Short mmCIF file of N, CA and C in Angstrom, two decimals:
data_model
loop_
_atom_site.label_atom_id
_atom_site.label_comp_id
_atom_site.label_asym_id
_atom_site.label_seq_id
_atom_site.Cartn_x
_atom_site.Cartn_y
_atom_site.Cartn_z
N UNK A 189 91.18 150.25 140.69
CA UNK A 189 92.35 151.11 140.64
C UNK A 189 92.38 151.80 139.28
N UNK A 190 92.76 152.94 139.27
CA UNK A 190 92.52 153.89 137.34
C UNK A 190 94.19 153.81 136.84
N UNK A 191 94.19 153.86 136.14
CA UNK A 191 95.20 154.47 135.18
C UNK A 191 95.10 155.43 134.53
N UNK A 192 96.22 156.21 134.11
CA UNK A 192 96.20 157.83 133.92
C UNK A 192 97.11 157.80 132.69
N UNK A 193 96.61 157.64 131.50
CA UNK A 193 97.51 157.20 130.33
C UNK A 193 98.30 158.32 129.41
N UNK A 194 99.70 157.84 129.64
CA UNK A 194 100.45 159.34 129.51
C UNK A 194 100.32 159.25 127.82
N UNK A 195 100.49 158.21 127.23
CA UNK A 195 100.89 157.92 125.71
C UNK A 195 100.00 156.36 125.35
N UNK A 196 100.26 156.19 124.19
CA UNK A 196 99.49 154.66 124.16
C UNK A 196 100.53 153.76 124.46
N UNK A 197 101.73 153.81 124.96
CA UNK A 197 102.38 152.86 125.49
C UNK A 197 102.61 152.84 127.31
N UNK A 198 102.23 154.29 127.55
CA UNK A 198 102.87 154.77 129.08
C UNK A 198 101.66 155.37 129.58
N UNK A 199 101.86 154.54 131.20
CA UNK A 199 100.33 154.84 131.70
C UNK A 199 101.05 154.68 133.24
N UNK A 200 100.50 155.28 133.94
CA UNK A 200 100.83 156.13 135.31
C UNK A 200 99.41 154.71 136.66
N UNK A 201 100.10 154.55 137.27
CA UNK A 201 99.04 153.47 138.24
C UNK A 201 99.58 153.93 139.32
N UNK A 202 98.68 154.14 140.31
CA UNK A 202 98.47 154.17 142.03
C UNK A 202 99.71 152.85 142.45
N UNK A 203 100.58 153.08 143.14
CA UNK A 203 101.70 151.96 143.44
C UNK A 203 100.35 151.16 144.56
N UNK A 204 100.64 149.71 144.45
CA UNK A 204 100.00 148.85 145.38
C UNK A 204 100.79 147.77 145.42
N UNK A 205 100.32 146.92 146.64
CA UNK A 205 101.32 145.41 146.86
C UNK A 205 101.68 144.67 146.15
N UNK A 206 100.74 144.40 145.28
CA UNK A 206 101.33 143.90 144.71
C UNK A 206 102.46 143.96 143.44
N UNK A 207 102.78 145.52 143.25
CA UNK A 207 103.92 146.18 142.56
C UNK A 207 105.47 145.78 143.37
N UNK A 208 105.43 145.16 144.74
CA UNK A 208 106.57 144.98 145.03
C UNK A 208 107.56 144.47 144.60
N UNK A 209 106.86 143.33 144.21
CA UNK A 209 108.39 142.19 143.65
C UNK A 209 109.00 143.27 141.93
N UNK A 210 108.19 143.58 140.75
CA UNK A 210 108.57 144.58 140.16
C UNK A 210 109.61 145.93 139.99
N UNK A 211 108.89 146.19 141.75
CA UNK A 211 109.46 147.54 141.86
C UNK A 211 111.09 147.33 142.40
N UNK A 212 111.54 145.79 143.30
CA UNK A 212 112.55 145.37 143.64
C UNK A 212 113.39 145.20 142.73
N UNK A 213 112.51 144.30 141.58
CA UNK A 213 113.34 144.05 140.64
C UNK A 213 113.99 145.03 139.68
N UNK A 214 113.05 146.28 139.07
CA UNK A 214 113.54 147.17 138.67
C UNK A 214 115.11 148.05 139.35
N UNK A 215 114.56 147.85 140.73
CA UNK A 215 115.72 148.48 141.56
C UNK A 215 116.75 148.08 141.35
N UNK A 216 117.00 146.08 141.28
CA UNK A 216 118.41 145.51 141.59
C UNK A 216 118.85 146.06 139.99
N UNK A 217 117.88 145.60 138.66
CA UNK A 217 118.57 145.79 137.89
C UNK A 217 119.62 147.62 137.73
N UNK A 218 118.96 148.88 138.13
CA UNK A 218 119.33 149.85 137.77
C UNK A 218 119.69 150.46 139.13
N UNK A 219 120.61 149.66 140.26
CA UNK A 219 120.88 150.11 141.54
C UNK A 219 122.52 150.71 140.65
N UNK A 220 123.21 150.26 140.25
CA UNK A 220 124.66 151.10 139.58
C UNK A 220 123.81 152.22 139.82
N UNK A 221 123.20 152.51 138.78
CA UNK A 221 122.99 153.72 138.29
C UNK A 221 122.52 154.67 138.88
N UNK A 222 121.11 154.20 139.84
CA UNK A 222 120.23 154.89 140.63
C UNK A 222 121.41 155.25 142.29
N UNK A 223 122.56 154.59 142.42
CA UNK A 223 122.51 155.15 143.35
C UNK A 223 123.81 156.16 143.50
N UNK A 224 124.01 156.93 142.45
CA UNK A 224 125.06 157.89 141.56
C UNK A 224 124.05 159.37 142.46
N UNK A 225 122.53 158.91 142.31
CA UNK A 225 121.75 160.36 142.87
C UNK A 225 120.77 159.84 143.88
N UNK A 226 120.48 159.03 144.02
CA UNK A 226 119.50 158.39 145.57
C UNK A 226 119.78 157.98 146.57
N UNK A 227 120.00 158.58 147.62
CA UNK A 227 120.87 158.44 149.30
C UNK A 227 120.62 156.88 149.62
N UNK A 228 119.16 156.16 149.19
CA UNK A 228 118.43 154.90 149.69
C UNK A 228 118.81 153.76 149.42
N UNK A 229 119.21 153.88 147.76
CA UNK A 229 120.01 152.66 147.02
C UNK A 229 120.40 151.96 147.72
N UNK A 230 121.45 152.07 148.20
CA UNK A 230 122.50 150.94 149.20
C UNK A 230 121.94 150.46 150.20
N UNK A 231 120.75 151.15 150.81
CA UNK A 231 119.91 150.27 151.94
C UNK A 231 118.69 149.69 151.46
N UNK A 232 118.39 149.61 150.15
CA UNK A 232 117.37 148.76 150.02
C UNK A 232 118.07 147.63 149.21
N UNK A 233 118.02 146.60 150.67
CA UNK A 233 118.80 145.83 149.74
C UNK A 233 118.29 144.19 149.68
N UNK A 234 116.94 144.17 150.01
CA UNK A 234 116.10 143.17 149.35
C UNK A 234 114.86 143.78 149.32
N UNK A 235 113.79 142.62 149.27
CA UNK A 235 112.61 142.70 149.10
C UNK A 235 111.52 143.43 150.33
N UNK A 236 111.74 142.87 151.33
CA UNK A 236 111.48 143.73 152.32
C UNK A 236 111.51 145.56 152.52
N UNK A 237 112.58 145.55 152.10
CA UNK A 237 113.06 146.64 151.77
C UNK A 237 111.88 147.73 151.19
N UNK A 238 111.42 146.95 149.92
CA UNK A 238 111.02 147.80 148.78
C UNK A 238 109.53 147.16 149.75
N UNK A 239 108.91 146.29 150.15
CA UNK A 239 107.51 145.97 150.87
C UNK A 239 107.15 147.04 151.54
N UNK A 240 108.38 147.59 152.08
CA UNK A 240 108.15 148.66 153.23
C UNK A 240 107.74 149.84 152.63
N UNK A 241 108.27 150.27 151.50
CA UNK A 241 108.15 151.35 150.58
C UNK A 241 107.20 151.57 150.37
N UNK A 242 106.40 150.48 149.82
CA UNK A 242 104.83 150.52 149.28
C UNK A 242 103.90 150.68 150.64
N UNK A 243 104.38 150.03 151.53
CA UNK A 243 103.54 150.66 152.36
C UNK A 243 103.51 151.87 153.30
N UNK A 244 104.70 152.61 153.16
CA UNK A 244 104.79 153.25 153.60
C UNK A 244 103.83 154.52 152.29
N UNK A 245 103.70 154.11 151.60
CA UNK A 245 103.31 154.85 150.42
C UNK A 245 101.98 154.92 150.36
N UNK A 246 101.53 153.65 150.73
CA UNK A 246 100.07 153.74 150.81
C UNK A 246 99.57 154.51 152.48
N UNK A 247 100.44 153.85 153.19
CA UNK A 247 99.93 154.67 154.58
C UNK A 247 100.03 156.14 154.28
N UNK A 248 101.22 157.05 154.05
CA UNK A 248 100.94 158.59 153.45
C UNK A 248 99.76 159.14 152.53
N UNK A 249 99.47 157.84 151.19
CA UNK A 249 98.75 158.53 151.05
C UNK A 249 97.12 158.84 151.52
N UNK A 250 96.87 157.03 152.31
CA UNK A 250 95.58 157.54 152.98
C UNK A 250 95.91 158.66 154.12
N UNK A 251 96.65 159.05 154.90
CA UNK A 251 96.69 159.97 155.65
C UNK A 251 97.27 161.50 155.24
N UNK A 252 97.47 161.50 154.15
CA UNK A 252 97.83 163.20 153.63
C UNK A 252 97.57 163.44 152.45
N UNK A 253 97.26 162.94 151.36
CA UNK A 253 97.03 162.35 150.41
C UNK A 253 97.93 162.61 149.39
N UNK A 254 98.87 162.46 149.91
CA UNK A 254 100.49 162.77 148.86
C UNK A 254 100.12 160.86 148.31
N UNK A 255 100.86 161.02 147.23
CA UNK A 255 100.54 159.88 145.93
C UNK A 255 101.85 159.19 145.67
N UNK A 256 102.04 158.22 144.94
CA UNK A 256 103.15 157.45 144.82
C UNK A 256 102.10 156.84 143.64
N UNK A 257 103.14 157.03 142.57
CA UNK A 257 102.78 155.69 141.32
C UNK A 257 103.76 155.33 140.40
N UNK A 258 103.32 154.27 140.37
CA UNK A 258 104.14 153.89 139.05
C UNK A 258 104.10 154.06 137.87
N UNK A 259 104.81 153.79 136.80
CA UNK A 259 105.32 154.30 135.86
C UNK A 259 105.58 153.07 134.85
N UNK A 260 104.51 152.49 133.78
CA UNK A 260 104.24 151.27 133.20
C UNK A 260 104.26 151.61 131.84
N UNK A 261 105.85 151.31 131.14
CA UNK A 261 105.44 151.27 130.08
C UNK A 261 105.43 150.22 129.15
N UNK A 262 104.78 149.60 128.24
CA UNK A 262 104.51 148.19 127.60
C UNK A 262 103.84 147.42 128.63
N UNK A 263 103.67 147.76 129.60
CA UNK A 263 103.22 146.96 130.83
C UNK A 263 104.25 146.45 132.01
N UNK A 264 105.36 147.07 131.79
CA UNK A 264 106.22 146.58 132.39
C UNK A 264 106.65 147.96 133.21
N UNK A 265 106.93 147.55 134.32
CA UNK A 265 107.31 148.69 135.63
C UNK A 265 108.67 149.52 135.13
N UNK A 266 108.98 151.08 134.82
CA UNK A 266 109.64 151.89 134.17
C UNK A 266 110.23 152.52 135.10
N UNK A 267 109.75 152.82 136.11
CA UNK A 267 110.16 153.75 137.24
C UNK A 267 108.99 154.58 138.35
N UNK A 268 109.17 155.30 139.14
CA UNK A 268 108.06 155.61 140.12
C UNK A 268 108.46 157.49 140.27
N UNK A 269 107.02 158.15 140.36
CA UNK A 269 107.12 159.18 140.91
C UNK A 269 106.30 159.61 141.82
N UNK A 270 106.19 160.40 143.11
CA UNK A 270 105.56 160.79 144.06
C UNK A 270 105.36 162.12 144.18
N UNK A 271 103.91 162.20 145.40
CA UNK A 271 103.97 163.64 146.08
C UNK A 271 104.29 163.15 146.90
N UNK A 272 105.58 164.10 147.76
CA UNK A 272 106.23 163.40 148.87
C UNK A 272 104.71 164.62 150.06
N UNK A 273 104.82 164.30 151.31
CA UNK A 273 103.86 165.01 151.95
C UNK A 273 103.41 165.77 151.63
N UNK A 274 102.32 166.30 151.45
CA UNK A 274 101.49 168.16 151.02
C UNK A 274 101.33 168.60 152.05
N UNK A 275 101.56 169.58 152.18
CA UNK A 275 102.04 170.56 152.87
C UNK A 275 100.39 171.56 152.64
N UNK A 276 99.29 170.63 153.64
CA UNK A 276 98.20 171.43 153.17
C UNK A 276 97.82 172.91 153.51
N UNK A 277 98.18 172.97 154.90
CA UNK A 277 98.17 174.69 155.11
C UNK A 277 99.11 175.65 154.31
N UNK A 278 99.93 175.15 153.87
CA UNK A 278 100.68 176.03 152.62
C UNK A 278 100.27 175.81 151.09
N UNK A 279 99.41 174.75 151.20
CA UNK A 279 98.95 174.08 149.64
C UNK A 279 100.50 173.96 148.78
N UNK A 280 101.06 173.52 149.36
CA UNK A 280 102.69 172.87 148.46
C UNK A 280 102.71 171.35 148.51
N UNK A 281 103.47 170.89 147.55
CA UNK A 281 103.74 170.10 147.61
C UNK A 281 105.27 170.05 146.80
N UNK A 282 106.00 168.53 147.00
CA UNK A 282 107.35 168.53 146.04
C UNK A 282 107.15 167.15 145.34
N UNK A 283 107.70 167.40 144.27
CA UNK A 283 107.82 165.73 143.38
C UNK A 283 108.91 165.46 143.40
N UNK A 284 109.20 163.98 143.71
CA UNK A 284 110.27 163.26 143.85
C UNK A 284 110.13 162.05 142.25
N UNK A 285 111.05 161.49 142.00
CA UNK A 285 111.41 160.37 140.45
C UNK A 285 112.19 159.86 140.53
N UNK A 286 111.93 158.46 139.61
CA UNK A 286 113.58 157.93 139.38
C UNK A 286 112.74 157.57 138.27
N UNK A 287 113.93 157.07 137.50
CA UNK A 287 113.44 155.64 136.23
C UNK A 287 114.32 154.86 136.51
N UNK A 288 114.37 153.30 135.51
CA UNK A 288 115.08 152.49 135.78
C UNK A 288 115.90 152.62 134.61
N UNK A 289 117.17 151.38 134.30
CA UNK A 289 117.71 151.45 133.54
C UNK A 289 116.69 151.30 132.03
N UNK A 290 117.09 151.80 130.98
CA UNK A 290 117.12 151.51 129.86
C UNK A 290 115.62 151.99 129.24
N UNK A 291 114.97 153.21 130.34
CA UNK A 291 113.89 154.11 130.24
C UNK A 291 114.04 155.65 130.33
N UNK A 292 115.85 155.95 130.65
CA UNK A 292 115.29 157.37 130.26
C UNK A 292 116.10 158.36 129.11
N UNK A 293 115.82 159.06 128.73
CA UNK A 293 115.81 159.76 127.21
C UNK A 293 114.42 159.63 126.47
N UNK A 294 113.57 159.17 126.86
CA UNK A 294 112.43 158.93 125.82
C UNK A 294 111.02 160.00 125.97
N UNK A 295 111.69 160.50 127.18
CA UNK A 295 110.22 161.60 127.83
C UNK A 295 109.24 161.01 128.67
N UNK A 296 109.17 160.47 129.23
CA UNK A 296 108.30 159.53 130.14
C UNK A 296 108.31 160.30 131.24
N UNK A 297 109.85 160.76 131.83
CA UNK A 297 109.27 161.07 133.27
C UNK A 297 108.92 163.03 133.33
N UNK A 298 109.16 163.48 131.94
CA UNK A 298 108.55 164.55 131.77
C UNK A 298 107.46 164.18 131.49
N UNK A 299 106.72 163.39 130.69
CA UNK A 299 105.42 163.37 130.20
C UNK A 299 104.53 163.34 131.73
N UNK A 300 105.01 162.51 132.91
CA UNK A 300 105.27 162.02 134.12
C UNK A 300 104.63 163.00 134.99
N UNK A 301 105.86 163.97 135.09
CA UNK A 301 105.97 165.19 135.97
C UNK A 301 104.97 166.39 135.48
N UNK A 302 104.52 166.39 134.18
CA UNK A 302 103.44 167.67 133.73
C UNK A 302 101.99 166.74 134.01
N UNK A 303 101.60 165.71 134.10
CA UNK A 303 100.79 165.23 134.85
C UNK A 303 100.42 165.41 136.12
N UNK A 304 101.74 164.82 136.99
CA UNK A 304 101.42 165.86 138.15
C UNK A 304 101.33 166.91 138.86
N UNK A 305 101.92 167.46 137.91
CA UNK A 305 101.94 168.92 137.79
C UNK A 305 100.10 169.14 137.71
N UNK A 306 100.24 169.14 136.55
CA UNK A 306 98.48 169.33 136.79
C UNK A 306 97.74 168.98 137.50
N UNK A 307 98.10 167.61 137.69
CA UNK A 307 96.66 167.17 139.29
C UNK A 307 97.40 168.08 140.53
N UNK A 308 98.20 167.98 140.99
CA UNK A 308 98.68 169.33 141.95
C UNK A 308 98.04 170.60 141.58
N UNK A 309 98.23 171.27 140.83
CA UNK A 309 98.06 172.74 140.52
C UNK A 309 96.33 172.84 140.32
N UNK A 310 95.84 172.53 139.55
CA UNK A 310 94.43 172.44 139.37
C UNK A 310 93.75 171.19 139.39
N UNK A 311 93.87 170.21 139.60
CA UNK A 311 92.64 169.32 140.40
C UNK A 311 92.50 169.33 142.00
N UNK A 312 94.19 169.78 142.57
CA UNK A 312 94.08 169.89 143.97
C UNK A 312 94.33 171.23 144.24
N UNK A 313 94.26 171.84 143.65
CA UNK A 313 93.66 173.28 143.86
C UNK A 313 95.08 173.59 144.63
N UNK A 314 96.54 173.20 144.56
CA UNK A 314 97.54 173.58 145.39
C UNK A 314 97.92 174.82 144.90
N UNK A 315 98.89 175.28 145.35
CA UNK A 315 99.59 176.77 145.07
C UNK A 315 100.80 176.85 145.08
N UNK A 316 101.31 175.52 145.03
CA UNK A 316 103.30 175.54 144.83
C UNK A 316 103.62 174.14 144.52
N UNK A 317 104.30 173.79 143.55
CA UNK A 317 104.99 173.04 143.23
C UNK A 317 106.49 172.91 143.33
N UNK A 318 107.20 171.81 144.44
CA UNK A 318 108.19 172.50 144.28
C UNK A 318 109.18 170.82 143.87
N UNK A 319 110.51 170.47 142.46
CA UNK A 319 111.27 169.93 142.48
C UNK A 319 112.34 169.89 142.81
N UNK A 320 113.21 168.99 144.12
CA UNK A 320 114.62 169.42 143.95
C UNK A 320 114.93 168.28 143.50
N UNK A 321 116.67 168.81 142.71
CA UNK A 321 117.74 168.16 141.81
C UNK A 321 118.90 168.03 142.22
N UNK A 322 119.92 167.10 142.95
CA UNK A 322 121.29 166.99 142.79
C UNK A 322 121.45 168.17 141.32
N UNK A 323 122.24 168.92 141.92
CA UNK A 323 123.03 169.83 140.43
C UNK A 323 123.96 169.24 139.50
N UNK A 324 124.29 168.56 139.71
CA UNK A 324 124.84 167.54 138.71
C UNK A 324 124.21 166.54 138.17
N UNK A 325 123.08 166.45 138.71
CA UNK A 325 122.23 165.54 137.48
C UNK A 325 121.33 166.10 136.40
N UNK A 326 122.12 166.28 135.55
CA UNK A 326 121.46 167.18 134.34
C UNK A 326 120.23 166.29 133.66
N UNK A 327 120.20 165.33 133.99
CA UNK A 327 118.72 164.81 133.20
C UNK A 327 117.60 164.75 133.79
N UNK A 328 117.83 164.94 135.69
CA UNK A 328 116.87 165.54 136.42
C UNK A 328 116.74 166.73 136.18
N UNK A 329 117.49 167.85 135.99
CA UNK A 329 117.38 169.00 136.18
C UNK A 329 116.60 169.15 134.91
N UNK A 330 116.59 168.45 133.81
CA UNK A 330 116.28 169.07 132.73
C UNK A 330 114.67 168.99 132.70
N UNK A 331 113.96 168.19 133.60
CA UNK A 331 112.62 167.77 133.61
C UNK A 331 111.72 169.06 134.05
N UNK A 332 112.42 169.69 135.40
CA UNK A 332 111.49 170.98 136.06
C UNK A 332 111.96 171.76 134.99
N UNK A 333 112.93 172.44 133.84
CA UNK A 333 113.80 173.32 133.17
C UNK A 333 112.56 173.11 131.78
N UNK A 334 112.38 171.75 131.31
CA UNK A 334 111.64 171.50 130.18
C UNK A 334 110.17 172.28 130.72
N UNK A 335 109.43 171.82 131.98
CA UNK A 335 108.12 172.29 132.19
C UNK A 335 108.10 173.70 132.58
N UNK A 336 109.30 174.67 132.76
CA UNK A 336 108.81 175.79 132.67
C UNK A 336 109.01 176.32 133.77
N UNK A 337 109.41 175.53 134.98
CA UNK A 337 109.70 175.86 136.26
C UNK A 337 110.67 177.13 136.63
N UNK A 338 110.93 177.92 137.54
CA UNK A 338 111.42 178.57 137.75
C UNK A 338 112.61 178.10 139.03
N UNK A 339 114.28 178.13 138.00
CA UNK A 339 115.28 178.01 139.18
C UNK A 339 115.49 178.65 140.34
N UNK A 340 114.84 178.52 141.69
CA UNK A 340 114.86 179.82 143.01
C UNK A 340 116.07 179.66 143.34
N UNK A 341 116.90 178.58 143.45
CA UNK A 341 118.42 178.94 144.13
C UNK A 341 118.95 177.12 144.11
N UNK A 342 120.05 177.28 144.74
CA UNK A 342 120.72 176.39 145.28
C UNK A 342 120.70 176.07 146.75
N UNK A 343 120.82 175.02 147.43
CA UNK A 343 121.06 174.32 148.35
C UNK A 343 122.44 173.90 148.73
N UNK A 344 123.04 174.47 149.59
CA UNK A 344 124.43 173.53 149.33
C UNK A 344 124.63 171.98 150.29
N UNK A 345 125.27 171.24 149.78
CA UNK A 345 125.40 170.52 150.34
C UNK A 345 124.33 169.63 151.17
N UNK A 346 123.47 169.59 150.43
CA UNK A 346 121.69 169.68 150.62
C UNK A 346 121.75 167.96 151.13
N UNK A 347 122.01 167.05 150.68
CA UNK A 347 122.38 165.58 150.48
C UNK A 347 123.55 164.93 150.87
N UNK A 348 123.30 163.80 151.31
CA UNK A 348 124.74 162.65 151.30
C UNK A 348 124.13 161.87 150.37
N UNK A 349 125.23 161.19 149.65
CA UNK A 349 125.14 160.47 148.79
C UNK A 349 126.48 159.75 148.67
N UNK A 350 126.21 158.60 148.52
CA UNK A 350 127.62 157.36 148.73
C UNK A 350 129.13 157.89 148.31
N UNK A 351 128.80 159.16 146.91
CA UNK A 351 130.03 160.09 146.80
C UNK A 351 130.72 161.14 147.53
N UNK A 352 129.06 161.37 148.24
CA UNK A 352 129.93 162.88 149.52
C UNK A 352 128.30 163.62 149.05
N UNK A 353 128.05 164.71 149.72
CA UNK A 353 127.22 165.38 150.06
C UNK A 353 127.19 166.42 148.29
N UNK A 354 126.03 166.46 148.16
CA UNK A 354 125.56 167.00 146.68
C UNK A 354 125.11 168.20 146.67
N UNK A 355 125.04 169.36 145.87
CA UNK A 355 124.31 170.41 146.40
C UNK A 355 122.72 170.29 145.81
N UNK A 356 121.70 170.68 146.11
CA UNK A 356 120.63 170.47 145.05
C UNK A 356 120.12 172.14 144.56
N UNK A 357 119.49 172.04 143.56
CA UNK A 357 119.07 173.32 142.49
C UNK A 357 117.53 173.10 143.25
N UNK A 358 116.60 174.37 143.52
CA UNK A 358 115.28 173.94 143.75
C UNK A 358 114.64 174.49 142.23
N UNK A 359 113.81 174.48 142.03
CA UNK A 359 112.92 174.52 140.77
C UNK A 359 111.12 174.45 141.29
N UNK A 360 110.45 176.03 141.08
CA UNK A 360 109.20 175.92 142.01
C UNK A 360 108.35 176.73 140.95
N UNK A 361 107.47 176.09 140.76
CA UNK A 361 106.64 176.32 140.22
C UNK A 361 104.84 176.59 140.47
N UNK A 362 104.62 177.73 140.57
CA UNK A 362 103.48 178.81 140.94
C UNK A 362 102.05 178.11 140.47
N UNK A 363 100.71 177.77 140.63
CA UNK A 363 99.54 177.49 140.03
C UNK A 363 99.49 179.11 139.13
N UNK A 364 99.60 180.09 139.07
CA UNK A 364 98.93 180.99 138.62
C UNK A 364 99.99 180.64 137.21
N UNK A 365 101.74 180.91 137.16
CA UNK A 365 102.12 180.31 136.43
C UNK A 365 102.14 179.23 135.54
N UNK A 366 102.02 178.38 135.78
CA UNK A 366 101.38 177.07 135.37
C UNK A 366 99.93 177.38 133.90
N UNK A 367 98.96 177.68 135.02
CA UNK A 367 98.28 178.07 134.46
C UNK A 367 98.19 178.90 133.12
N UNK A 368 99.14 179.62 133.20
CA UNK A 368 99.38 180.77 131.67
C UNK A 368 100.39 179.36 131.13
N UNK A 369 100.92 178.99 131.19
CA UNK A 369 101.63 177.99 130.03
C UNK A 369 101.10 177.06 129.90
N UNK A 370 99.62 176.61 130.50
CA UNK A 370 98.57 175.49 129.71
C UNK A 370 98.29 175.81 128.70
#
């Protein structure tokens, strides 16, 4: 299995089984928080739960080759980001994130997201990148806003979420673009 080392403390790994119990645990500790913007929170509510995840993660990506990894920093599980399906006859894809508690402000899941940004855009030769954001989560929003992305519009009411339905901001970003701000 490789690692993809964002910093000398933060390094990016292929999610596998045995990341479950980790990835649970990360969850219970930062479920307050995580589920303010993640529809899933409240139904993953053991271990099973999160078993299913990973495999559902690994089954996508041998069959489409959309990715799921984790997010290790000191060695310890930080949070997870994905290509949710690629969309190969359109060459798109979207990135999905979270972190856990007491990992974000530090740049990780930007350092994160311009990673995959790049293996999307030029190692997989795609042609759209696209992030959406609850609009009220300004520390998501600020991740596609930091890399350069371009805001195409709003969504209304795009989400339910345990508060009521959210609108989301999309944020899409071009390979040819990309490319001029390497």
């Amino acid at each position: 299995m490789f690692t993809y080392e964002l910093d000398e403390r933060t390094v990016l790994k292929p999610i596998a089984r045995e990341h479950a119990q980790a990835l649970y645990e990360l969850t219970e500790m930062s479920r307050d928080r995580l589920r303010e913007w993640l529809p899933w929170v409240d139904s993953a509510t053991d271990i099973s739960h999160t078993e299913q995840f990973v495999e559902n993660a690994l089954k996508q990506a041998a069959e489409n080759g959309a990715f799921t990894a984790g997010i290790w920093m000191d060695k310890e599980l930080a949070g997870i980001i994905s290509f949710l399906p690629i969309n190969w006859s359109s060459r798109s894809v979207s990135i999905g994130y979270w972190l856990g508690r007491g990992y974000e402000g530090q740049g990780i899941m930007t350092s994160a997201c311009r990673a995959f940004v790049e293996y999307a855009l030029i190692d997989l030769d795609l042609h759209r990148v696209e992030i959406r954001c609850a609009t009220g989560n300004r520390r998501s929003r600020g991740i596609p806003e930091r890399l350069g992305f371009v805001l195409e519009g709003i969504i209304r009411e795009a989400e339910k979420l345990p508060a009521g339905y959210v609108n989301h901001a999309v944020y899409g970003m071009l390979q040819k673009e990309w490319k001029q701000l390497r």
